Amino acid sequence: MRRSLASACLFTCALAAGVASAAPVEVGVRPQYLISRIANPELKARLEACLDKPQERKQFSIAHRGAPLQFPEHTAESYMAAYRMGAGIQECDVAFTKDKQLVCRHAQNDLHTTTNILATDLAKNCTKPFQPAEGDKPASAECRTSDITLAEFKTLTGKMDAANTKATTADAYMKGTANWRTDLYAAGGGTLMTHVEYIALVRKQGLKFTPELKSPAVAMPYEGWTQEQYAQAMIDEYKAAGVPPQDVFPQSFNLADILYWIKAEPEFGKQAVFLDERDETDTNFDYMNAATFKPSMAELKAMGVNYIAPSMPLLVTVQGGKIAPSTYAREAKAAGLKIITWSLERSGPLHKGGGYYYKSINSIVTNDGVIYELLDVLTQQVGIEGIFSDWPATVTFYANCMNLK
């Protein structure tokens, strides 16, 4: 279904108008379900004692693209669900359209898996049109935000991020949602958000912001627009909205973006978050060997970096059959870096090791109770400042029980 720009805006505005800053926080039944599977008796007893505790909003609970465990990511509906779950910070991954307007998408080239673009006339604009599966060759497509204008982007609707690579039709390709997620809240299509609309909604919610400047899929400069101009454009939309710098935690995997903000926008740069994926990009990197950290934690701190955000597995290891802080975690804390991590509730059931987000502790991951056991080590032993989650209620409950901010 396609929406006009005006009707989509009206819907988003209506959602924002309905937000009340004092709305009750609702964490639902998932925390209790996870607690029932915890192996650590002391942690289990402490969390069980909090099951009837009133819930408050917590900055420690960071909504990762809203609440995409069950809602289409980066949509108004997903942000509203995260708000109800008590998230204190909302994330918008920032990409740009053909006419250089900023929108919320996890990647510049994910429209084919996160929206209904392949079912619309805009499919013809895609960088790589849909190709059906044939033999051993999987189905594929690539549709970028830079393939379409902002007005065209706003005619699309969001869906659960997924693709059926065995599909022989575009319709079947779009129906690849994992069986541990759901299309229950996606069937009607999610309302896509511009970065400006996200700012307005989150401000109405009374929450803080963590926008992530996504690496472009197109070569930069893009039609004369440099990477620095792109980074500045994101900050400028907060300044235009009158958002205080202390309410914004700009993020990037590109260290050059962080250093640009530190220099060009020092008030925003103070809270700039360096998303660290050196375990994926540097073949010499070993999270248990500080000599392989290039730059070192101390060097990052000397550059003006205050926040570092690695994936969860970089922060923990297994010692004596238990989860323990890694060398990476100890080095970051010793250098005075504040640590944020990602992403809880993104792995589905954990009865077979947990996959990527538990890769450093796969050997002891056997059930969903490990979610709270890992979160407890990250909080109490590593000392994280906050954590991204695809289901913020899980973190909100823990933060309330442990009296975190």
Short mmCIF file of N, CA and C in Angstrom, two decimals, residues 244-363:
data_model
loop_
_atom_site.label_atom_id
_atom_site.label_comp_id
_atom_site.label_asym_id
_atom_site.label_seq_id
_atom_site.Cartn_x
_atom_site.Cartn_y
_atom_site.Cartn_z
N PRO A 244 18.92 20.41 22.83
CA PRO A 244 20.19 20.63 23.54
C PRO A 244 21.21 19.54 23.20
N PRO A 245 22.47 19.88 22.99
CA PRO A 245 23.48 18.89 22.65
C PRO A 245 23.59 17.75 23.66
N GLN A 246 23.33 18.05 24.94
CA GLN A 246 23.45 17.02 25.96
C GLN A 246 22.39 15.94 25.85
N ASP A 247 21.38 16.17 25.01
CA ASP A 247 20.33 15.16 24.80
C ASP A 247 20.61 14.27 23.60
N VAL A 248 21.75 14.49 22.93
CA VAL A 248 22.05 13.78 21.69
C VAL A 248 23.36 13.00 21.82
N PHE A 249 23.31 11.73 21.42
CA PHE A 249 24.48 10.86 21.41
C PHE A 249 24.73 10.42 19.96
N PRO A 250 25.37 11.27 19.14
CA PRO A 250 25.60 10.89 17.73
C PRO A 250 26.58 9.73 17.64
N GLN A 251 26.30 8.79 16.74
CA GLN A 251 27.12 7.58 16.61
C GLN A 251 27.65 7.42 15.19
N SER A 252 28.76 6.70 15.09
CA SER A 252 29.25 6.27 13.78
C SER A 252 30.27 5.17 13.95
N PHE A 253 30.31 4.24 12.97
CA PHE A 253 31.38 3.25 12.90
C PHE A 253 32.64 3.86 12.30
N ASN A 254 32.50 5.01 11.70
CA ASN A 254 33.61 5.70 11.04
C ASN A 254 34.26 6.65 12.04
N LEU A 255 35.45 6.34 12.50
CA LEU A 255 36.12 7.18 13.50
C LEU A 255 36.29 8.61 12.99
N ALA A 256 36.47 8.78 11.68
CA ALA A 256 36.63 10.13 11.12
C ALA A 256 35.39 10.98 11.38
N ASP A 257 34.20 10.38 11.37
CA ASP A 257 32.97 11.12 11.68
C ASP A 257 33.00 11.61 13.12
N ILE A 258 33.41 10.74 14.04
CA ILE A 258 33.49 11.10 15.46
C ILE A 258 34.46 12.26 15.65
N LEU A 259 35.62 12.17 15.03
CA LEU A 259 36.63 13.22 15.18
C LEU A 259 36.15 14.52 14.54
N TYR A 260 35.37 14.42 13.45
CA TYR A 260 34.82 15.62 12.84
C TYR A 260 33.89 16.33 13.82
N TRP A 261 32.99 15.58 14.46
CA TRP A 261 32.05 16.19 15.40
C TRP A 261 32.79 16.78 16.60
N ILE A 262 33.82 16.10 17.07
CA ILE A 262 34.59 16.61 18.21
C ILE A 262 35.20 17.96 17.87
N LYS A 263 35.65 18.11 16.63
CA LYS A 263 36.29 19.36 16.20
C LYS A 263 35.28 20.42 15.79
N ALA A 264 34.30 20.05 14.94
CA ALA A 264 33.39 21.03 14.36
C ALA A 264 32.20 21.34 15.25
N GLU A 265 31.76 20.36 16.05
CA GLU A 265 30.60 20.53 16.92
C GLU A 265 30.93 19.98 18.31
N PRO A 266 31.85 20.64 19.01
CA PRO A 266 32.37 20.07 20.27
C PRO A 266 31.32 19.76 21.32
N GLU A 267 30.23 20.53 21.38
CA GLU A 267 29.20 20.24 22.39
C GLU A 267 28.48 18.92 22.06
N PHE A 268 28.28 18.65 20.78
CA PHE A 268 27.72 17.37 20.37
C PHE A 268 28.79 16.28 20.42
N GLY A 269 30.03 16.67 20.09
CA GLY A 269 31.13 15.71 20.05
C GLY A 269 31.47 15.11 21.40
N LYS A 270 31.14 15.81 22.48
CA LYS A 270 31.40 15.28 23.82
C LYS A 270 30.73 13.94 24.05
N GLN A 271 29.56 13.76 23.42
CA GLN A 271 28.80 12.53 23.60
C GLN A 271 28.78 11.67 22.34
N ALA A 272 29.68 11.95 21.42
CA ALA A 272 29.74 11.14 20.20
C ALA A 272 30.19 9.72 20.55
N VAL A 273 29.54 8.75 19.96
CA VAL A 273 29.76 7.34 20.29
C VAL A 273 30.47 6.64 19.14
N PHE A 274 31.70 6.18 19.41
CA PHE A 274 32.45 5.44 18.40
C PHE A 274 32.01 3.98 18.43
N LEU A 275 31.29 3.57 17.39
CA LEU A 275 30.84 2.20 17.25
C LEU A 275 32.02 1.37 16.73
N ASP A 276 32.51 0.47 17.56
CA ASP A 276 33.75 -0.23 17.26
C ASP A 276 33.47 -1.62 16.68
N GLU A 277 33.86 -1.84 15.45
CA GLU A 277 33.70 -3.14 14.81
C GLU A 277 35.04 -3.65 14.28
N ARG A 278 36.11 -3.33 15.01
CA ARG A 278 37.43 -3.75 14.54
C ARG A 278 37.59 -5.26 14.50
N ASP A 279 36.79 -5.97 15.26
CA ASP A 279 36.83 -7.43 15.19
C ASP A 279 36.36 -7.94 13.82
N GLU A 280 35.59 -7.10 13.11
CA GLU A 280 35.08 -7.47 11.79
C GLU A 280 35.93 -6.90 10.66
N THR A 281 36.64 -5.81 10.92
CA THR A 281 37.35 -5.10 9.85
C THR A 281 38.87 -5.22 9.90
N ASP A 282 39.42 -5.63 11.04
CA ASP A 282 40.87 -5.71 11.21
C ASP A 282 41.26 -7.16 11.50
N THR A 283 41.93 -7.79 10.56
CA THR A 283 42.29 -9.21 10.73
C THR A 283 43.30 -9.43 11.84
N ASN A 284 44.00 -8.39 12.26
CA ASN A 284 44.99 -8.53 13.34
C ASN A 284 44.39 -8.29 14.72
N PHE A 285 43.15 -7.83 14.76
CA PHE A 285 42.53 -7.48 16.03
C PHE A 285 42.17 -8.73 16.83
N ASP A 286 42.52 -8.72 18.12
CA ASP A 286 42.17 -9.78 19.05
C ASP A 286 41.65 -9.13 20.32
N TYR A 287 40.38 -9.31 20.61
CA TYR A 287 39.75 -8.60 21.74
C TYR A 287 40.34 -8.98 23.09
N MET A 288 41.14 -10.05 23.13
CA MET A 288 41.79 -10.46 24.37
C MET A 288 43.27 -10.08 24.41
N ASN A 289 43.73 -9.32 23.41
CA ASN A 289 45.13 -8.92 23.33
C ASN A 289 45.22 -7.42 23.06
N ALA A 290 45.51 -6.63 24.09
CA ALA A 290 45.51 -5.17 23.97
C ALA A 290 46.54 -4.66 22.97
N ALA A 291 47.58 -5.43 22.73
CA ALA A 291 48.62 -5.01 21.78
C ALA A 291 48.09 -4.91 20.36
N THR A 292 46.95 -5.55 20.10
CA THR A 292 46.38 -5.52 18.74
C THR A 292 45.36 -4.39 18.56
N PHE A 293 45.13 -3.59 19.59
CA PHE A 293 44.14 -2.50 19.49
C PHE A 293 44.80 -1.29 18.83
N LYS A 294 44.49 -1.05 17.58
CA LYS A 294 45.06 0.06 16.82
C LYS A 294 43.94 0.93 16.26
N PRO A 295 43.70 2.15 16.81
CA PRO A 295 44.41 2.76 17.93
C PRO A 295 44.05 2.12 19.26
N SER A 296 44.90 2.36 20.26
CA SER A 296 44.66 1.84 21.59
C SER A 296 43.53 2.60 22.26
N MET A 297 43.03 2.07 23.36
CA MET A 297 41.97 2.76 24.10
C MET A 297 42.46 4.11 24.60
N ALA A 298 43.70 4.16 25.08
CA ALA A 298 44.26 5.42 25.57
C ALA A 298 44.40 6.44 24.44
N GLU A 299 44.76 5.96 23.24
CA GLU A 299 44.88 6.86 22.09
C GLU A 299 43.52 7.41 21.68
N LEU A 300 42.50 6.58 21.74
CA LEU A 300 41.16 7.06 21.43
C LEU A 300 40.74 8.14 22.41
N LYS A 301 41.01 7.91 23.68
CA LYS A 301 40.67 8.90 24.70
C LYS A 301 41.43 10.20 24.47
N ALA A 302 42.68 10.11 24.08
CA ALA A 302 43.49 11.31 23.81
C ALA A 302 42.96 12.08 22.61
N MET A 303 42.29 11.40 21.67
CA MET A 303 41.69 12.05 20.51
C MET A 303 40.43 12.83 20.88
N GLY A 304 39.91 12.62 22.08
CA GLY A 304 38.69 13.29 22.51
C GLY A 304 37.48 12.39 22.53
N VAL A 305 37.68 11.09 22.22
CA VAL A 305 36.57 10.14 22.27
C VAL A 305 36.22 9.84 23.72
N ASN A 306 34.95 9.96 24.07
CA ASN A 306 34.51 9.68 25.43
C ASN A 306 33.66 8.42 25.54
N TYR A 307 32.99 8.06 24.44
CA TYR A 307 32.11 6.89 24.44
C TYR A 307 32.56 5.90 23.36
N ILE A 308 32.65 4.63 23.75
CA ILE A 308 32.96 3.58 22.79
C ILE A 308 31.86 2.54 22.87
N ALA A 309 31.46 1.99 21.73
CA ALA A 309 30.34 1.04 21.70
C ALA A 309 30.69 -0.16 20.82
N PRO A 310 31.22 -1.21 21.43
CA PRO A 310 31.46 -2.46 20.71
C PRO A 310 30.23 -3.36 20.80
N SER A 311 30.22 -4.42 20.03
CA SER A 311 29.18 -5.44 20.18
C SER A 311 29.40 -6.16 21.51
N MET A 312 28.36 -6.79 22.03
CA MET A 312 28.43 -7.45 23.33
C MET A 312 29.57 -8.46 23.44
N PRO A 313 29.81 -9.30 22.42
CA PRO A 313 30.85 -10.33 22.61
C PRO A 313 32.26 -9.80 22.81
N LEU A 314 32.53 -8.58 22.40
CA LEU A 314 33.87 -8.02 22.62
C LEU A 314 34.13 -7.71 24.09
N LEU A 315 33.06 -7.62 24.86
CA LEU A 315 33.19 -7.20 26.26
C LEU A 315 33.28 -8.36 27.24
N VAL A 316 33.06 -9.58 26.77
CA VAL A 316 33.04 -10.72 27.69
C VAL A 316 33.78 -11.92 27.13
N THR A 317 34.16 -12.80 28.05
CA THR A 317 34.80 -14.06 27.71
C THR A 317 34.30 -15.10 28.70
N VAL A 318 34.81 -16.31 28.59
CA VAL A 318 34.46 -17.37 29.53
C VAL A 318 35.67 -17.69 30.39
N GLN A 319 35.49 -17.63 31.71
CA GLN A 319 36.54 -17.98 32.65
C GLN A 319 35.95 -18.90 33.72
N GLY A 320 36.52 -20.08 33.85
CA GLY A 320 36.02 -21.02 34.84
C GLY A 320 34.58 -21.41 34.62
N GLY A 321 34.17 -21.43 33.35
CA GLY A 321 32.80 -21.81 33.02
C GLY A 321 31.78 -20.72 33.24
N LYS A 322 32.26 -19.49 33.54
CA LYS A 322 31.34 -18.38 33.78
C LYS A 322 31.68 -17.18 32.89
N ILE A 323 30.70 -16.31 32.68
CA ILE A 323 30.91 -15.09 31.90
C ILE A 323 31.76 -14.13 32.71
N ALA A 324 32.78 -13.53 32.06
CA ALA A 324 33.68 -12.60 32.74
C ALA A 324 34.08 -11.48 31.79
N PRO A 325 34.49 -10.32 32.32
CA PRO A 325 34.93 -9.22 31.46
C PRO A 325 36.15 -9.60 30.63
N SER A 326 36.19 -9.09 29.41
CA SER A 326 37.30 -9.36 28.50
C SER A 326 38.44 -8.35 28.71
N THR A 327 39.56 -8.61 28.05
CA THR A 327 40.65 -7.64 28.03
C THR A 327 40.18 -6.33 27.42
N TYR A 328 39.41 -6.41 26.35
CA TYR A 328 38.86 -5.21 25.70
C TYR A 328 38.11 -4.36 26.72
N ALA A 329 37.24 -4.97 27.50
CA ALA A 329 36.44 -4.23 28.49
C ALA A 329 37.34 -3.59 29.54
N ARG A 330 38.32 -4.33 30.03
CA ARG A 330 39.21 -3.79 31.07
C ARG A 330 40.03 -2.62 30.53
N GLU A 331 40.52 -2.75 29.30
CA GLU A 331 41.33 -1.68 28.70
C GLU A 331 40.51 -0.41 28.48
N ALA A 332 39.27 -0.57 28.02
CA ALA A 332 38.40 0.59 27.79
C ALA A 332 38.12 1.33 29.09
N LYS A 333 37.82 0.60 30.14
CA LYS A 333 37.54 1.22 31.43
C LYS A 333 38.80 1.89 31.99
N ALA A 334 39.94 1.25 31.85
CA ALA A 334 41.19 1.82 32.36
C ALA A 334 41.53 3.12 31.67
N ALA A 335 41.15 3.25 30.41
CA ALA A 335 41.42 4.47 29.64
C ALA A 335 40.42 5.58 29.94
N GLY A 336 39.39 5.28 30.72
CA GLY A 336 38.38 6.29 31.05
C GLY A 336 37.29 6.42 30.01
N LEU A 337 37.16 5.43 29.14
CA LEU A 337 36.10 5.46 28.14
C LEU A 337 34.79 4.93 28.74
N LYS A 338 33.68 5.59 28.42
CA LYS A 338 32.37 5.11 28.81
C LYS A 338 31.92 4.10 27.76
N ILE A 339 31.35 3.00 28.21
CA ILE A 339 31.01 1.89 27.31
C ILE A 339 29.51 1.74 27.16
N ILE A 340 29.07 1.69 25.90
CA ILE A 340 27.71 1.32 25.53
C ILE A 340 27.85 0.08 24.64
N THR A 341 26.88 -0.80 24.63
CA THR A 341 27.02 -2.01 23.81
C THR A 341 25.73 -2.38 23.10
N TRP A 342 25.84 -3.30 22.14
CA TRP A 342 24.74 -3.71 21.27
C TRP A 342 24.90 -5.17 20.87
N SER A 343 23.79 -5.87 20.56
CA SER A 343 22.39 -5.52 20.77
C SER A 343 21.71 -6.72 21.40
N LEU A 344 21.05 -6.48 22.51
CA LEU A 344 20.31 -7.52 23.21
C LEU A 344 19.02 -7.83 22.43
N GLU A 345 18.50 -9.02 22.62
CA GLU A 345 17.22 -9.47 22.03
C GLU A 345 17.24 -9.44 20.50
N ARG A 346 18.40 -9.69 19.91
CA ARG A 346 18.49 -9.69 18.45
C ARG A 346 18.79 -11.08 17.89
N SER A 347 18.92 -12.06 18.77
CA SER A 347 19.42 -13.36 18.34
C SER A 347 18.40 -14.47 18.28
N GLY A 348 17.17 -14.20 18.71
CA GLY A 348 16.20 -15.28 18.76
C GLY A 348 16.50 -16.23 19.91
N PRO A 349 15.91 -17.41 19.94
CA PRO A 349 16.14 -18.37 21.01
C PRO A 349 17.62 -18.73 21.15
N LEU A 350 18.09 -18.89 22.38
CA LEU A 350 19.51 -19.09 22.64
C LEU A 350 19.88 -20.53 22.98
N HIS A 351 19.02 -21.49 22.67
CA HIS A 351 19.29 -22.86 23.09
C HIS A 351 20.40 -23.54 22.31
N LYS A 352 20.90 -22.88 21.24
CA LYS A 352 21.98 -23.47 20.44
C LYS A 352 23.20 -22.56 20.35
N GLY A 353 23.48 -21.82 21.39
CA GLY A 353 24.70 -21.02 21.43
C GLY A 353 24.54 -19.54 21.21
N GLY A 354 23.44 -19.11 20.62
CA GLY A 354 23.17 -17.68 20.53
C GLY A 354 23.70 -16.97 19.31
N GLY A 355 24.59 -17.58 18.52
CA GLY A 355 25.07 -16.93 17.30
C GLY A 355 26.02 -15.77 17.54
N TYR A 356 26.02 -14.81 16.58
CA TYR A 356 27.00 -13.72 16.55
C TYR A 356 27.09 -12.93 17.85
N TYR A 357 25.97 -12.53 18.41
CA TYR A 357 26.00 -11.64 19.57
C TYR A 357 26.45 -12.33 20.86
N TYR A 358 26.68 -13.63 20.77
CA TYR A 358 27.17 -14.40 21.92
C TYR A 358 28.41 -15.21 21.54
N LYS A 359 29.08 -14.79 20.47
CA LYS A 359 30.14 -15.62 19.89
C LYS A 359 31.31 -15.87 20.84
N SER A 360 31.57 -14.95 21.76
CA SER A 360 32.69 -15.16 22.68
C SER A 360 32.32 -16.02 23.87
N ILE A 361 31.02 -16.34 24.02
CA ILE A 361 30.58 -17.20 25.12
C ILE A 361 29.66 -18.31 24.63
N ASN A 362 29.69 -18.59 23.33
CA ASN A 362 28.79 -19.61 22.74
C ASN A 362 28.84 -20.94 23.49
N SER A 363 29.98 -21.29 24.02
CA SER A 363 30.16 -22.60 24.64
C SER A 363 29.32 -22.80 25.89
#
